[in-house]
């Protein structure tokens, strides 16, 4: 079943900004190793060039998430903001790194070592200053803190350290800023993670202050969890800050969004559509991609993700919410379910292609990229630099 977008859907789609992560353009891997791609981004400029290519072809990705220790150039914040602006982009969420340095072996803000805790909090405060300097309003906080063995740590003492640290960081935010507290049930810690689920993240956010919200990473749920229920609950609480989109078959697999279970992403967007209908306005949340493209060409994977998010969001906007409410009121389960199934079954690709064309973008961004020769040019330009840098590229 094909469709045409109403003005309302077309307008709402044009307000769906999808943030790209710098780390999605660089060589990544698993703990078992990295497989290098000739065209993978090496430098911040490479990453921003690649993000600009995705935005050029989709028009939906004006901002780029950065990781503080991986992306901030020598010239600091000004150079970072300028490097984005010159490519028609802006810096989006600031992601501190309090998980990779040796001192964080036994945790960051939850560490038993007060010096380590202080260093981690200072890095978070420096990240707030960086956000201020580049004009970002969002601090995206993910912590690897946790333990690997029973008895290793005091759950409560660690909880209180997090509450103190997040409160201190929250109080350093400018009024326009927000901190998004991300949760993850396991990995790299395998016995407990200090911010393990949405409830803990919501409690930490509530304790930190009104500018703290919850960041829902779609890959950070144990099998069987109902993510759309979590999203609806957090949105109704005013506690939803945004998403890290990816897909998973087993755990935090960071596969491309909608590649495994598009119906799950669609149901999340139906929860968003219902929340926006209830409030009469767009939810003020960040739609961010957080994926590792270990096998797929990175820009192709990113474009696939953006167009899939647009498709599923458009399908969710097709759900007749009035009809759904009537079916619910009548306990007509089948009719209610059919409201979702018929919207999900609608092929929106032609309508999306026309919508893109009307806004001056390629009807098929992926095909446009694949025929552009961009990746081959990037590989020619970057491979010599990689080989010159030695290491695993040699
Ligand atoms: C890893 C973590 C988490 C975090 C991301 C970017 O699991 O999702 O948001 O890295 O730092 O995927
Ligand atoms: Mn994430
Ligand atoms: Mn993750």
Short mmCIF file of C-alpha atoms and ligand atoms in Angstrom, two decimals:
data_model
loop_
_atom_site.label_atom_id
_atom_site.label_comp_id
_atom_site.label_asym_id
_atom_site.label_seq_id
_atom_site.Cartn_x
_atom_site.Cartn_y
_atom_site.Cartn_z
CA UNK A 1 0.00 0.00 0.00
CA UNK A 2 1.56 3.29 -1.09
CA UNK A 3 0.78 6.66 0.39
CA UNK A 4 1.18 10.39 0.06
CA UNK A 5 2.21 12.50 3.05
CA UNK A 6 -0.23 14.99 4.47
CA UNK A 7 1.13 18.46 5.14
CA UNK A 8 1.16 17.58 8.84
CA UNK A 9 3.36 14.53 8.31
CA UNK A 10 5.58 16.36 5.87
CA UNK A 11 6.08 19.19 8.35
CA UNK A 12 6.74 16.84 11.27
CA UNK A 13 9.31 14.91 9.25
CA UNK A 14 11.08 18.14 8.37
CA UNK A 15 11.51 18.77 12.10
CA UNK A 16 13.06 15.35 12.72
CA UNK A 17 16.77 16.12 13.12
CA UNK A 18 18.92 13.01 13.46
CA UNK A 19 22.33 13.51 15.09
CA UNK A 20 25.34 11.68 13.67
CA UNK A 21 28.13 10.32 15.92
CA UNK A 22 31.72 11.05 14.90
CA UNK A 23 32.66 7.57 16.11
CA UNK A 24 30.38 6.01 13.49
CA UNK A 25 32.75 7.16 10.74
CA UNK A 26 36.02 5.94 12.26
CA UNK A 27 37.45 2.43 12.29
CA UNK A 28 35.83 0.43 15.06
CA UNK A 29 35.75 -3.18 16.09
CA UNK A 30 34.99 -5.49 18.92
CA UNK A 31 37.16 -6.66 21.82
CA UNK A 32 38.29 -9.36 19.41
CA UNK A 33 39.79 -6.89 16.98
CA UNK A 34 39.29 -4.10 14.53
CA UNK A 35 38.80 -4.57 10.76
CA UNK A 36 40.06 -1.46 9.00
CA UNK A 37 38.35 0.26 6.11
CA UNK A 38 40.48 2.27 3.65
CA UNK A 39 37.93 5.09 3.56
CA UNK A 40 37.31 5.19 7.31
CA UNK A 41 37.79 8.60 8.90
CA UNK A 42 41.04 9.19 10.71
CA UNK A 43 40.78 12.79 11.86
CA UNK A 44 38.03 15.05 13.13
CA UNK A 45 38.02 16.75 9.72
CA UNK A 46 37.50 13.37 8.03
CA UNK A 47 34.60 12.58 10.38
CA UNK A 48 33.00 15.96 9.78
CA UNK A 49 33.48 15.61 6.02
CA UNK A 50 31.67 12.27 6.17
CA UNK A 51 28.91 13.68 8.37
CA UNK A 52 28.55 16.58 5.93
CA UNK A 53 28.16 14.04 3.08
CA UNK A 54 25.29 12.36 4.95
CA UNK A 55 23.68 15.72 5.70
CA UNK A 56 24.19 16.90 2.09
CA UNK A 57 22.28 13.88 0.82
CA UNK A 58 19.54 13.71 3.45
CA UNK A 59 19.14 17.23 4.83
CA UNK A 60 18.26 15.61 8.17
CA UNK A 61 21.55 15.63 10.07
CA UNK A 62 22.60 19.16 11.02
CA UNK A 63 24.46 18.16 14.19
CA UNK A 64 27.31 15.82 15.10
CA UNK A 65 27.92 14.17 18.46
CA UNK A 66 31.52 14.26 19.61
CA UNK A 67 33.53 12.30 22.11
CA UNK A 68 35.67 14.68 24.11
CA UNK A 69 38.95 12.77 24.20
CA UNK A 70 38.62 11.47 20.65
CA UNK A 71 37.49 14.57 18.81
CA UNK A 72 38.51 17.85 20.40
CA UNK A 73 41.36 19.28 18.30
CA UNK A 74 44.45 21.08 19.59
CA UNK A 75 42.73 24.40 18.91
CA UNK A 76 40.08 23.37 21.40
CA UNK A 77 36.48 24.37 21.34
CA UNK A 78 36.72 27.19 18.80
CA UNK A 79 38.46 24.94 16.28
CA UNK A 80 35.86 22.24 16.89
CA UNK A 81 32.92 24.58 16.36
CA UNK A 82 34.56 26.19 13.31
CA UNK A 83 35.39 22.81 11.75
CA UNK A 84 31.72 21.89 11.97
CA UNK A 85 30.36 25.28 10.87
CA UNK A 86 32.55 25.45 7.77
CA UNK A 87 30.89 22.20 6.66
CA UNK A 88 27.36 23.40 7.37
CA UNK A 89 27.12 21.41 10.60
CA UNK A 90 27.04 22.19 14.28
CA UNK A 91 28.38 20.29 17.27
CA UNK A 92 25.59 18.42 19.04
CA UNK A 93 25.98 16.34 22.14
CA UNK A 94 29.24 16.34 24.08
CA UNK A 95 30.19 12.85 25.23
CA UNK A 96 32.80 12.78 28.01
CA UNK A 97 35.27 9.90 28.21
CA UNK A 98 35.43 8.54 31.70
CA UNK A 99 35.93 4.93 30.77
CA UNK A 100 39.17 4.42 28.84
CA UNK A 101 42.02 5.85 30.94
CA UNK A 102 43.92 3.41 33.15
CA UNK A 103 42.86 5.31 36.25
CA UNK A 104 39.27 4.29 35.55
CA UNK A 105 40.05 0.58 35.89
CA UNK A 106 37.85 0.38 38.99
CA UNK A 107 35.36 3.02 37.99
CA UNK A 108 35.16 6.77 37.50
CA UNK A 109 32.74 8.72 39.70
CA UNK A 110 32.02 5.52 41.66
CA UNK A 111 35.68 4.66 42.21
CA UNK A 112 36.89 3.87 45.75
CA UNK A 113 39.72 6.33 45.03
CA UNK A 114 38.71 9.92 45.80
CA UNK A 115 41.43 11.24 43.46
CA UNK A 116 39.98 9.25 40.56
CA UNK A 117 36.48 10.41 41.41
CA UNK A 118 37.64 14.01 41.40
CA UNK A 119 39.44 13.57 38.08
CA UNK A 120 36.30 12.11 36.51
CA UNK A 121 34.08 14.88 37.84
CA UNK A 122 36.55 17.48 36.62
CA UNK A 123 36.41 15.91 33.14
CA UNK A 124 32.62 16.15 33.26
CA UNK A 125 32.84 19.79 34.32
CA UNK A 126 35.37 20.44 31.54
CA UNK A 127 32.87 18.85 29.16
CA UNK A 128 30.22 21.32 30.32
CA UNK A 129 32.66 24.14 29.58
CA UNK A 130 33.32 22.64 26.15
CA UNK A 131 29.58 22.45 25.46
CA UNK A 132 29.26 26.11 26.44
CA UNK A 133 32.20 27.09 24.20
CA UNK A 134 30.89 25.30 21.10
CA UNK A 135 27.27 26.25 21.63
CA UNK A 136 26.05 22.73 22.45
CA UNK A 137 23.13 22.34 24.82
CA UNK A 138 23.55 18.62 25.48
CA UNK A 139 25.89 16.62 27.67
CA UNK A 140 25.44 12.91 26.98
CA UNK A 141 26.70 10.90 29.96
CA UNK A 142 27.47 7.22 29.69
CA UNK A 143 29.47 5.54 32.44
CA UNK A 144 31.15 2.14 32.27
CA UNK A 145 31.20 2.07 36.08
CA UNK A 146 30.30 -1.26 37.61
CA UNK A 147 31.86 -4.38 39.09
CA UNK A 148 32.67 -7.88 37.89
CA UNK A 149 32.28 -9.89 41.04
CA UNK A 150 29.87 -10.25 43.94
CA UNK A 151 31.05 -8.32 46.96
CA UNK A 152 33.46 -6.18 44.96
CA UNK A 153 31.64 -2.91 45.51
CA UNK A 154 29.01 -1.37 47.75
CA UNK A 155 25.97 -0.77 45.56
CA UNK A 156 24.71 1.98 47.84
CA UNK A 157 28.01 3.77 48.42
CA UNK A 158 28.53 3.80 44.64
CA UNK A 159 24.99 5.04 44.10
CA UNK A 160 25.59 7.94 46.46
CA UNK A 161 28.84 8.85 44.70
CA UNK A 162 26.92 9.02 41.44
CA UNK A 163 24.21 11.16 43.01
CA UNK A 164 26.78 13.62 44.33
CA UNK A 165 28.71 13.75 41.06
CA UNK A 166 25.65 14.17 38.83
CA UNK A 167 24.25 16.84 41.10
CA UNK A 168 27.57 18.75 40.92
CA UNK A 169 27.66 18.51 37.14
CA UNK A 170 24.01 19.46 36.85
CA UNK A 171 24.62 22.60 38.89
CA UNK A 172 27.37 23.61 36.46
CA UNK A 173 25.00 23.55 33.48
CA UNK A 174 23.84 26.78 31.85
CA UNK A 175 20.06 27.26 32.00
CA UNK A 176 19.77 26.27 28.32
CA UNK A 177 21.76 23.04 28.75
CA UNK A 178 20.65 19.51 29.56
CA UNK A 179 22.48 16.42 30.74
CA UNK A 180 21.25 13.09 29.47
CA UNK A 181 21.91 10.15 31.77
CA UNK A 182 22.36 6.95 29.78
CA UNK A 183 21.78 3.46 31.21
CA UNK A 184 23.10 0.06 30.18
CA UNK A 185 22.49 -3.29 31.91
CA UNK A 186 26.01 -4.70 31.36
CA UNK A 187 29.28 -4.32 29.46
CA UNK A 188 32.07 -3.61 30.13
CA UNK A 189 31.10 -4.52 33.72
CA UNK A 190 29.70 -8.01 33.91
CA UNK A 191 28.31 -8.35 37.44
CA UNK A 192 26.63 -4.99 37.96
CA UNK A 193 26.59 -1.62 36.21
CA UNK A 194 25.92 1.38 38.42
CA UNK A 195 23.38 2.89 36.00
CA UNK A 196 21.85 -0.39 34.88
CA UNK A 197 18.33 0.47 33.80
CA UNK A 198 15.89 3.24 33.01
CA UNK A 199 14.64 3.42 36.61
CA UNK A 200 18.10 4.08 38.02
CA UNK A 201 18.82 6.63 35.29
CA UNK A 202 15.53 8.38 36.04
CA UNK A 203 16.27 8.39 39.78
CA UNK A 204 19.76 9.82 39.20
CA UNK A 205 18.35 12.43 36.82
CA UNK A 206 15.60 13.43 39.22
CA UNK A 207 18.11 13.74 42.07
CA UNK A 208 20.55 15.75 39.90
CA UNK A 209 17.99 18.40 38.95
CA UNK A 210 15.39 19.52 36.40
CA UNK A 211 17.86 19.78 33.51
CA UNK A 212 18.81 16.12 33.78
CA UNK A 213 16.93 13.63 31.64
CA UNK A 214 17.19 9.97 30.60
CA UNK A 215 18.98 8.86 27.43
CA UNK A 216 17.44 5.68 25.98
CA UNK A 217 19.97 3.69 23.97
CA UNK A 218 17.84 1.16 22.10
CA UNK A 219 20.60 -1.46 22.40
CA UNK A 220 20.81 -1.15 26.18
CA UNK A 221 17.97 -3.42 27.23
CA UNK A 222 17.88 -7.01 28.36
CA UNK A 223 16.08 -9.37 25.95
CA UNK A 224 12.30 -8.98 26.06
CA UNK A 225 12.16 -5.55 27.62
CA UNK A 226 9.37 -3.40 26.27
CA UNK A 227 11.24 -0.30 25.14
CA UNK A 228 8.21 1.58 23.83
CA UNK A 229 6.61 1.21 27.28
CA UNK A 230 9.73 2.67 28.91
CA UNK A 231 9.74 5.51 26.37
CA UNK A 232 6.04 6.31 26.93
CA UNK A 233 6.51 6.24 30.71
CA UNK A 234 9.58 8.50 30.66
CA UNK A 235 7.97 10.90 28.18
CA UNK A 236 4.89 11.16 30.40
CA UNK A 237 7.16 11.87 33.36
CA UNK A 238 8.93 14.63 31.40
CA UNK A 239 12.10 12.58 31.95
CA UNK A 240 12.89 11.52 28.37
CA UNK A 241 15.95 13.32 27.01
CA UNK A 242 16.50 11.42 23.82
CA UNK A 243 17.73 8.32 22.06
CA UNK A 244 20.85 6.56 20.93
CA UNK A 245 19.60 4.55 17.96
CA UNK A 246 21.03 1.21 16.89
CA UNK A 247 19.75 -2.32 16.59
CA UNK A 248 20.65 -5.53 18.31
CA UNK A 249 20.04 -9.22 18.03
CA UNK A 250 21.66 -10.18 21.31
CA UNK A 251 23.09 -7.28 23.36
CA UNK A 252 24.62 -3.89 22.70
CA UNK A 253 25.50 -4.97 19.17
CA UNK A 254 25.39 -1.46 17.70
CA UNK A 255 23.97 -2.76 14.40
CA UNK A 256 22.23 -0.35 12.05
CA UNK A 257 18.84 0.84 13.26
CA UNK A 258 15.89 -1.21 12.05
CA UNK A 259 18.12 -3.88 10.54
CA UNK A 260 16.97 -6.57 12.97
CA UNK A 261 13.57 -5.44 14.23
CA UNK A 262 12.08 -2.40 12.47
CA UNK A 263 8.70 -3.01 14.09
CA UNK A 264 10.26 -2.35 17.50
CA UNK A 265 11.61 1.03 16.35
CA UNK A 266 8.22 1.80 14.77
CA UNK A 267 6.48 1.07 18.08
CA UNK A 268 8.89 3.41 19.87
CA UNK A 269 7.94 6.15 17.39
CA UNK A 270 4.23 5.42 17.94
CA UNK A 271 4.86 6.10 21.64
CA UNK A 272 6.46 9.41 20.62
CA UNK A 273 3.52 10.24 18.33
CA UNK A 274 1.06 9.51 21.15
CA UNK A 275 3.04 11.65 23.58
CA UNK A 276 3.14 14.53 21.09
CA UNK A 277 -0.59 14.23 20.47
CA UNK A 278 -1.19 14.37 24.24
CA UNK A 279 0.93 17.49 24.67
CA UNK A 280 0.13 19.14 21.36
CA UNK A 281 3.79 19.82 20.61
CA UNK A 282 7.02 18.11 19.52
CA UNK A 283 8.86 16.39 22.33
CA UNK A 284 12.03 18.36 23.01
CA UNK A 285 14.33 15.35 22.76
CA UNK A 286 17.47 14.41 20.85
CA UNK A 287 17.34 11.73 18.17
CA UNK A 288 20.93 10.49 18.02
CA UNK A 289 22.57 7.57 16.27
CA UNK A 290 25.04 5.48 18.28
CA UNK A 291 26.36 2.64 16.12
CA UNK A 292 29.62 0.93 15.24
CA UNK A 293 29.93 0.05 11.59
CA UNK A 294 32.46 -2.74 11.75
CA UNK A 295 31.53 -4.44 8.45
CA UNK A 296 29.31 -2.10 6.47
CA UNK A 297 30.88 0.89 4.68
CA UNK A 298 30.42 3.58 7.26
CA UNK A 299 28.70 6.33 5.31
CA UNK A 300 26.38 3.84 3.61
CA UNK A 301 25.45 2.46 7.03
CA UNK A 302 24.80 5.94 8.34
CA UNK A 303 22.61 6.90 5.36
CA UNK A 304 20.72 3.61 5.68
CA UNK A 305 20.12 4.45 9.32
CA UNK A 306 18.88 7.98 8.64
CA UNK A 307 16.48 6.87 5.89
CA UNK A 308 15.25 3.95 8.00
CA UNK A 309 14.56 6.27 10.95
CA UNK A 310 12.66 8.59 8.60
CA UNK A 311 10.66 5.70 7.14
CA UNK A 312 9.69 4.28 10.53
CA UNK A 313 8.92 7.71 11.95
CA UNK A 314 6.70 8.44 8.93
CA UNK A 315 4.91 5.11 9.36
CA UNK A 316 4.29 5.92 13.03
CA UNK A 317 2.79 9.26 12.01
CA UNK A 318 0.34 7.33 9.79
CA UNK A 319 -1.23 5.59 12.79
CA UNK A 320 -4.81 6.86 13.17
CA UNK A 321 -4.64 7.76 16.86
CA UNK A 322 -8.33 8.64 17.08
CA UNK A 323 -9.27 5.25 15.67
CA UNK A 324 -6.77 3.65 18.05
CA UNK A 325 -8.31 5.36 21.06
CA UNK A 326 -11.81 4.25 20.01
CA UNK A 327 -10.66 0.68 19.60
CA UNK A 328 -8.99 0.75 23.00
CA UNK A 329 -12.09 2.21 24.65
CA UNK A 330 -14.12 -0.63 23.18
CA UNK A 331 -11.49 -3.22 24.16
CA UNK A 332 -11.38 -4.09 20.50
CA UNK A 333 -7.88 -5.56 20.65
CA UNK A 334 -7.74 -6.59 17.03
CA UNK A 335 -8.89 -3.18 15.77
CA UNK A 336 -6.35 -1.48 18.02
CA UNK A 337 -3.54 -3.71 16.82
CA UNK A 338 -4.64 -3.26 13.21
CA UNK A 339 -4.18 0.52 13.61
CA UNK A 340 -0.47 -0.15 14.12
CA UNK A 341 -0.12 -3.03 11.68
CA UNK A 342 -1.74 -1.19 8.77
CA UNK A 343 0.45 1.89 9.30
CA UNK A 344 3.56 -0.29 9.58
CA UNK A 345 2.56 -2.13 6.39
CA UNK A 346 2.31 1.11 4.43
CA UNK A 347 5.15 1.54 1.97
CA UNK A 348 6.28 5.14 2.56
CA UNK A 349 9.38 5.00 0.36
CA UNK A 350 7.78 6.69 -2.66
CA UNK A 351 6.23 9.41 -0.47
CA UNK A 352 9.58 9.93 1.23
CA UNK A 353 11.37 10.13 -2.12
CA UNK A 354 8.89 12.77 -3.31
CA UNK A 355 9.22 14.62 0.00
CA UNK A 356 12.99 14.67 -0.35
CA UNK A 357 12.84 15.80 -3.97
CA UNK A 358 10.44 18.62 -3.06
CA UNK A 359 13.02 19.81 -0.50
CA UNK A 360 15.89 19.66 -2.98
CA UNK A 361 17.48 16.39 -1.88
CA UNK A 362 18.08 13.17 -3.81
CA UNK A 363 15.08 10.87 -3.89
CA UNK A 364 17.36 7.98 -2.86
CA UNK A 365 20.25 9.28 -0.73
CA UNK A 366 21.92 5.88 -0.54
CA UNK A 367 21.95 5.40 -4.31
CA UNK A 368 23.18 8.97 -4.74
CA UNK A 369 26.05 8.32 -2.35
CA UNK A 370 26.96 4.96 -3.83
CA UNK A 371 27.18 6.47 -7.31
CA UNK A 372 29.04 9.59 -6.15
CA UNK A 373 32.49 8.02 -5.89
CA UNK A 374 32.89 9.70 -2.48
CA UNK A 375 34.11 6.57 -0.73
CA UNK A 376 36.71 5.78 -3.39
CA UNK A 377 37.99 9.36 -3.23
CA UNK A 378 38.10 9.22 0.56
CA UNK A 379 40.04 5.96 0.46
CA UNK A 380 42.58 7.40 -1.99
CA UNK A 381 43.03 10.45 0.22
CA UNK A 382 43.10 8.68 3.57
CA UNK A 383 44.91 5.39 3.02
CA UNK A 384 48.33 6.99 2.45
CA UNK A 385 47.89 8.96 5.66
CA UNK A 386 46.99 5.79 7.50
CA UNK A 387 49.95 3.88 6.09
CA UNK A 388 52.24 6.77 6.97
CA UNK A 389 50.93 6.64 10.51
CA UNK A 390 52.10 3.03 10.70
CA UNK A 391 50.44 0.78 13.20
CA UNK A 392 47.83 -1.60 11.96
CA UNK A 393 47.49 0.20 8.63
CA UNK A 394 51.01 -0.60 7.58
C1 LIG B 1 29.13 2.63 23.75
C2 LIG B 1 28.33 2.58 25.04
C3 LIG B 1 27.26 3.65 25.06
C4 LIG B 1 27.79 5.03 24.69
C5 LIG B 1 28.55 4.93 23.37
C6 LIG B 1 29.19 6.25 23.01
O1 LIG B 1 27.69 1.31 25.12
O2 LIG B 1 26.20 3.32 24.19
O3 LIG B 1 26.68 5.91 24.49
O4 LIG B 1 29.59 3.96 23.48
O5 LIG B 1 30.03 6.66 24.02
O6 LIG B 1 28.30 2.18 22.71
MN1 LIG B 2 24.81 4.91 23.60
MN1 LIG B 3 26.15 1.21 23.63
#
